[in-house]
Short mmCIF file of C-alpha atoms in Angstrom, two decimals:
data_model
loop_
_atom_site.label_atom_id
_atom_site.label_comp_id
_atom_site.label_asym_id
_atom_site.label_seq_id
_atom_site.Cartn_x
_atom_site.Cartn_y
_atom_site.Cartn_z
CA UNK A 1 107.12 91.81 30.22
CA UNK A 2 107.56 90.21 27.28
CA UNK A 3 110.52 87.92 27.24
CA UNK A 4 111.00 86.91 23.29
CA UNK A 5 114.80 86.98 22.10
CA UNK A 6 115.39 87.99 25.54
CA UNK A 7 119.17 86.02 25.32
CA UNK A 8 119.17 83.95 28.84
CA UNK A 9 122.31 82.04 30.01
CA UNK A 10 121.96 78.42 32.07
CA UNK A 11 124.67 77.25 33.97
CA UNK A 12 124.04 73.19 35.18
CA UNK A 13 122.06 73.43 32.01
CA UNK A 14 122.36 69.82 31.18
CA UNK A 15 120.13 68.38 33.99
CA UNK A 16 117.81 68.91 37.00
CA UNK A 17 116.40 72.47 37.41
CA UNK A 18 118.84 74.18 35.26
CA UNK A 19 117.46 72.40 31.85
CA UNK A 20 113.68 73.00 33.58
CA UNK A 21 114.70 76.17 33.53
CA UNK A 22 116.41 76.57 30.01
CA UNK A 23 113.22 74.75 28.49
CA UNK A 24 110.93 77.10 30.47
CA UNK A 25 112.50 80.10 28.53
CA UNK A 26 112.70 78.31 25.52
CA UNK A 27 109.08 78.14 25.16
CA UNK A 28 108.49 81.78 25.75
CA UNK A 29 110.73 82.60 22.66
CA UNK A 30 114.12 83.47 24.57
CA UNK A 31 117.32 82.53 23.10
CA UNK A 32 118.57 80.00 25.39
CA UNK A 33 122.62 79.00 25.93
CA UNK A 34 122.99 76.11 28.06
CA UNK A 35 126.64 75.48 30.25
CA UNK A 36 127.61 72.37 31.80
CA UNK A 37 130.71 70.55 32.62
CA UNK A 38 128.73 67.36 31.31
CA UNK A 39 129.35 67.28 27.21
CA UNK A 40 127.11 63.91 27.06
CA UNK A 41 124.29 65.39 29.00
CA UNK A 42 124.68 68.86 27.00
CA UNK A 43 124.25 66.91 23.68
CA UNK A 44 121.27 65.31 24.95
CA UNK A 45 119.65 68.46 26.52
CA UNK A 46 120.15 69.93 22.49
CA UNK A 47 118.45 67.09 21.79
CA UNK A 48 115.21 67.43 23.57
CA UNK A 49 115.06 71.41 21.62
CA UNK A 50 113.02 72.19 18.95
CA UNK A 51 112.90 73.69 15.56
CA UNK A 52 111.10 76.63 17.47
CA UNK A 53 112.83 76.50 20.88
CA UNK A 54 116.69 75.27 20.17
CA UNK A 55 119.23 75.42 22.95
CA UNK A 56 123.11 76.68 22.23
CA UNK A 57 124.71 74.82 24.16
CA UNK A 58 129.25 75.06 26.25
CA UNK A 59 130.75 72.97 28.02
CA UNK A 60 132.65 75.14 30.97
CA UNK A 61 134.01 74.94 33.98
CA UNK A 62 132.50 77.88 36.18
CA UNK A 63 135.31 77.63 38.84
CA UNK A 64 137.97 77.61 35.57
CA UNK A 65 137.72 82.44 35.41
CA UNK A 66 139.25 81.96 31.77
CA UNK A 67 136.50 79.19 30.87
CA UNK A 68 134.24 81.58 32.08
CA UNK A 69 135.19 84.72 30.13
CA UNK A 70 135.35 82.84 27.18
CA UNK A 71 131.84 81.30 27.60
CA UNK A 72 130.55 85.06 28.14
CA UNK A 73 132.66 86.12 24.73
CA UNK A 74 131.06 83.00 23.05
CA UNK A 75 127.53 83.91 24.45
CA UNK A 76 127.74 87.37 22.92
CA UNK A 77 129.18 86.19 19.32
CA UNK A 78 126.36 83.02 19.24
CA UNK A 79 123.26 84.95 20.55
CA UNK A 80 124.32 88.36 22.12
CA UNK A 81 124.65 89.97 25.25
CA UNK A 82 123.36 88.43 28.35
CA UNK A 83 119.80 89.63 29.26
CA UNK A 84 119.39 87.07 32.16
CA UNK A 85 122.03 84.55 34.24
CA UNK A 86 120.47 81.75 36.11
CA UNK A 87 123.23 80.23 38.22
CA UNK A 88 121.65 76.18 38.90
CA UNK A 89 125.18 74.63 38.61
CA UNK A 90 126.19 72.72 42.09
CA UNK A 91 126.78 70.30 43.76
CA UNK A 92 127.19 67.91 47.08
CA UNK A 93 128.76 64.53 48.45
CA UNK A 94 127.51 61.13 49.91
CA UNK A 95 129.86 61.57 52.74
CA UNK A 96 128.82 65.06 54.19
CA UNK A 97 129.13 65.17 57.84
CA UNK A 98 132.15 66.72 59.55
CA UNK A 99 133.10 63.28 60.77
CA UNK A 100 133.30 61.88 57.48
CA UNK A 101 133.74 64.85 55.31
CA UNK A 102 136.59 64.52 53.09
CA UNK A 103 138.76 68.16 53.29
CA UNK A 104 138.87 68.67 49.22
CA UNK A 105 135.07 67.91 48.87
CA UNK A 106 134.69 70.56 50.76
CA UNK A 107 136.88 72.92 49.06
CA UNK A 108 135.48 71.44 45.82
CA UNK A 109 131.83 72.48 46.84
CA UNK A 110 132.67 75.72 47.67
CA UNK A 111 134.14 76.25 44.50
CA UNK A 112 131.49 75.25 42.20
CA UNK A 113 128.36 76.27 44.28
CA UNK A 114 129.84 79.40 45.20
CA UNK A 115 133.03 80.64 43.82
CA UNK A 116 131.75 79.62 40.67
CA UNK A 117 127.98 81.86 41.17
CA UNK A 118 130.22 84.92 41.50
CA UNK A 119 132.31 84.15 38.35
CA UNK A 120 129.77 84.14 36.23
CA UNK A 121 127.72 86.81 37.76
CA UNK A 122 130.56 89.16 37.64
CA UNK A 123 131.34 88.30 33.67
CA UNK A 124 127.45 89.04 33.30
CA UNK A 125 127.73 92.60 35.18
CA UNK A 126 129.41 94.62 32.33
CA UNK A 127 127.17 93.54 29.37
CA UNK A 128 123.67 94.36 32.06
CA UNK A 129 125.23 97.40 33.46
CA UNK A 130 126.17 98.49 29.62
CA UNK A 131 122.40 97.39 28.89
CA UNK A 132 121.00 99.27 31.95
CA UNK A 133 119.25 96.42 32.49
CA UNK A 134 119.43 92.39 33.31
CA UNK A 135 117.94 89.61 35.84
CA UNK A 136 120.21 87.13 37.81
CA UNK A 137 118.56 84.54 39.29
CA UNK A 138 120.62 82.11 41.54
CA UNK A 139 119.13 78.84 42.31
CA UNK A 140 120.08 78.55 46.25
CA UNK A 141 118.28 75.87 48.62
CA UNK A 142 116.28 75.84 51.72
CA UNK A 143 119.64 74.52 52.94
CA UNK A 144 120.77 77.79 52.20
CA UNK A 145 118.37 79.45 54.47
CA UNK A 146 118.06 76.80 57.49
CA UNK A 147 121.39 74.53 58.38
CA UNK A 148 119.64 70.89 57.58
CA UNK A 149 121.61 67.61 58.69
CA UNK A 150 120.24 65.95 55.68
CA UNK A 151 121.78 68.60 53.48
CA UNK A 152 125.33 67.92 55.15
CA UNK A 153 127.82 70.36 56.26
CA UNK A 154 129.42 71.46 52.78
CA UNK A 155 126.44 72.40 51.15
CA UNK A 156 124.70 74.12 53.59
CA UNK A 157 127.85 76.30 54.29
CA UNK A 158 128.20 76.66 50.50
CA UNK A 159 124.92 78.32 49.81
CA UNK A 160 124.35 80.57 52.96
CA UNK A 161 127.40 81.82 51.15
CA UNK A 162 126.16 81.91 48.10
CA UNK A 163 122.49 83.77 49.02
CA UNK A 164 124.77 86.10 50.87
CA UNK A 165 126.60 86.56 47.12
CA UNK A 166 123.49 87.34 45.47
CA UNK A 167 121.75 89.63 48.48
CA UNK A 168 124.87 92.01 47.86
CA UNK A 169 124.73 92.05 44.08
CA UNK A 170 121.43 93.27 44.46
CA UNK A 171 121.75 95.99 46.87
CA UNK A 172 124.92 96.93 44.67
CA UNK A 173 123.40 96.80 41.39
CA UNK A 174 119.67 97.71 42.11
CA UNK A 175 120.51 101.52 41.05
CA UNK A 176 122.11 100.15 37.86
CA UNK A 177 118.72 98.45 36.57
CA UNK A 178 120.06 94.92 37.71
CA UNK A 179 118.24 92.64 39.35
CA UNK A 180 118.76 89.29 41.47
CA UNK A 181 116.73 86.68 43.06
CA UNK A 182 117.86 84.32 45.37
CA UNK A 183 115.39 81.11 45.09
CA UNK A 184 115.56 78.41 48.12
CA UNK A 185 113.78 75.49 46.95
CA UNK A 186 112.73 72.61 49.14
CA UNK A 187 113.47 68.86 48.29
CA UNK A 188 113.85 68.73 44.48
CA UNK A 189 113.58 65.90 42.22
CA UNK A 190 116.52 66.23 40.39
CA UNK A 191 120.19 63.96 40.18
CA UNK A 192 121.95 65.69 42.98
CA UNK A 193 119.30 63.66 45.56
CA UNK A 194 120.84 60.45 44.35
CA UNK A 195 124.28 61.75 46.43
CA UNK A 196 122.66 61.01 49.73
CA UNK A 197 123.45 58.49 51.68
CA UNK A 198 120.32 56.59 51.33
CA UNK A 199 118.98 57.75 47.89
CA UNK A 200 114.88 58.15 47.85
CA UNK A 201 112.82 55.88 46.54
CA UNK A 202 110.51 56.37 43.51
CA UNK A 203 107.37 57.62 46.16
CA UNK A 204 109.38 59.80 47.88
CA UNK A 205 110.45 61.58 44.47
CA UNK A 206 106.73 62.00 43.97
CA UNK A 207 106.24 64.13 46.71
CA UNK A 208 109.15 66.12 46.18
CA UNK A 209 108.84 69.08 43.93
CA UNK A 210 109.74 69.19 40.45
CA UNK A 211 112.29 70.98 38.37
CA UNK A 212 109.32 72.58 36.29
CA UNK A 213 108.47 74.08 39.71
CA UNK A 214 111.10 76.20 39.84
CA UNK A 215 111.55 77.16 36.24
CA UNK A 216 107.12 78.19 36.65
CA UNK A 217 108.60 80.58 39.19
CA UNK A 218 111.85 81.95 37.53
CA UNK A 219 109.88 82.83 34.72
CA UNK A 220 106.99 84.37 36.27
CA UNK A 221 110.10 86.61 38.29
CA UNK A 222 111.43 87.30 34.82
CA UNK A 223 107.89 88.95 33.32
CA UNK A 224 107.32 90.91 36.23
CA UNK A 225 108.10 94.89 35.19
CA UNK A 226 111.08 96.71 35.86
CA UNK A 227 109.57 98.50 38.67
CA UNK A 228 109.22 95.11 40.72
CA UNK A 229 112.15 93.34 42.34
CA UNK A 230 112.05 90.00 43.88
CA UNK A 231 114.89 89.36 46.00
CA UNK A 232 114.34 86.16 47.40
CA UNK A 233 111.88 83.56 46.88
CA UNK A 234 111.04 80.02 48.77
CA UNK A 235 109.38 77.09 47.41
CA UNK A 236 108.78 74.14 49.34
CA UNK A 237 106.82 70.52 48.99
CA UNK A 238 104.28 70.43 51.88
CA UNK A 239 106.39 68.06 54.04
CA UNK A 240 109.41 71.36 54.35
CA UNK A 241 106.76 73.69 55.54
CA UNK A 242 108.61 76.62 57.08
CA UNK A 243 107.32 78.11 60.23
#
């Protein structure tokens, strides 16, 4: 499929696998929006565009509904409707255990990594189901698929939840030409590793995968013909091997 002008929506745009993503799509001649609750790292994610691949970019708050409707009414005056969502925005906290956990950085993940998925996929449902046709794509984690000390408590619980989100949409919106993917990557080089604990070092990184990884994969999901659904997809480095 051909994905030129196709109008695709990042959220965690700024950084990490969300701007791997955005930059991904740029260079197959989408029309790529960017959304990020960091304005400094949104300017300098415009900044890396090009005269032939430029990024719109919005600061929102996904958790913040009216932030989120407005984004969507922005989206559709700047570039159009919504042809595909990729959800990357979350996060997660040094102190992550239940021992140590603090109560609102739990409530706080829960609201961004997951509360704030279904906002935005449920502002993107009337535009696709109008279109007869869309792509979500929610960027999960392994940690979403196999409870991981090293992931802590908050996160893991967060995105069970939220691949749980995105396996409904999809058996709810399959008839309407909508389509989801849930992808469960393995250690990724990207900011949100320097909130553990003990942050890698520089070799470790290395043998992590990369955020250009993931965006190889979200846009070979988004070419693949209407007929073809991929509703989940896991990506490791060879040191997460699944068995």
């Amino acid at each position: 499929m051909d994905l030129k002008n196709k109008v695709v929506l990042v959220t965690g745009g700024a950084g990490g696998i969300g701007l791997g993503i955005g930059k991904a799509f740029a260079a197959e001649g989408c029309k790529v929006a960017l959304a990020d609750t960091d304005e400094d790292g949104l300017a300098k994610a415009a900044a890396t565009g090009s005269d032939e691949s430029q990024f719109a970019c919005r600061a929102c708050d996904i958790t913040d509904r009216e932030q989120v409707a407005k984004l969507f009414q922005w989206l559709g005056d700047e570039l159009g409707p919504v042809d595909i969502l990729v959800n990357s925005a979350g996060i997660n906290v040094g102190n992550r255990m239940l021992s140590n956990i603090d109560p609102a950085d739990f409530d706080r993940m829960m609201e961004i990594n997951t509360t704030g998925t279904f906002n935005c996929i449920h502002a993107a449902l009337p535009a696709m189901r109008q279109k007869g046709e869309g792509l979500i794509v929610n960027i999960v984690s392994l940690a979403g698929k196999r409870v991981m000390l090293l992931a802590g408590l908050p996160y893991c619980v967060s995105k069970f939840a939220t691949g749980a989100l995105g396996t409904f949409v999809n058996l709810e919106e399959c008839e309407n030409g909508i389509k989801v993917t849930n992808i469960y990557p393995g250690e990724t080089n990207t900011p949100i590793v320097d909130k553990r604990p003990s942050p890698p070092p520089p070799e470790k990184r290395k043998q992590m995968l990369q955020p250009e990884d993931i965006a190889a994969c979200v846009v070979t999901i988004a070419k693949l013909p209407s007929r073809a659904v991929v509703p989940e997809l896991v990506i490791t480095p060879p040191h997460m091997m699944l068995g």
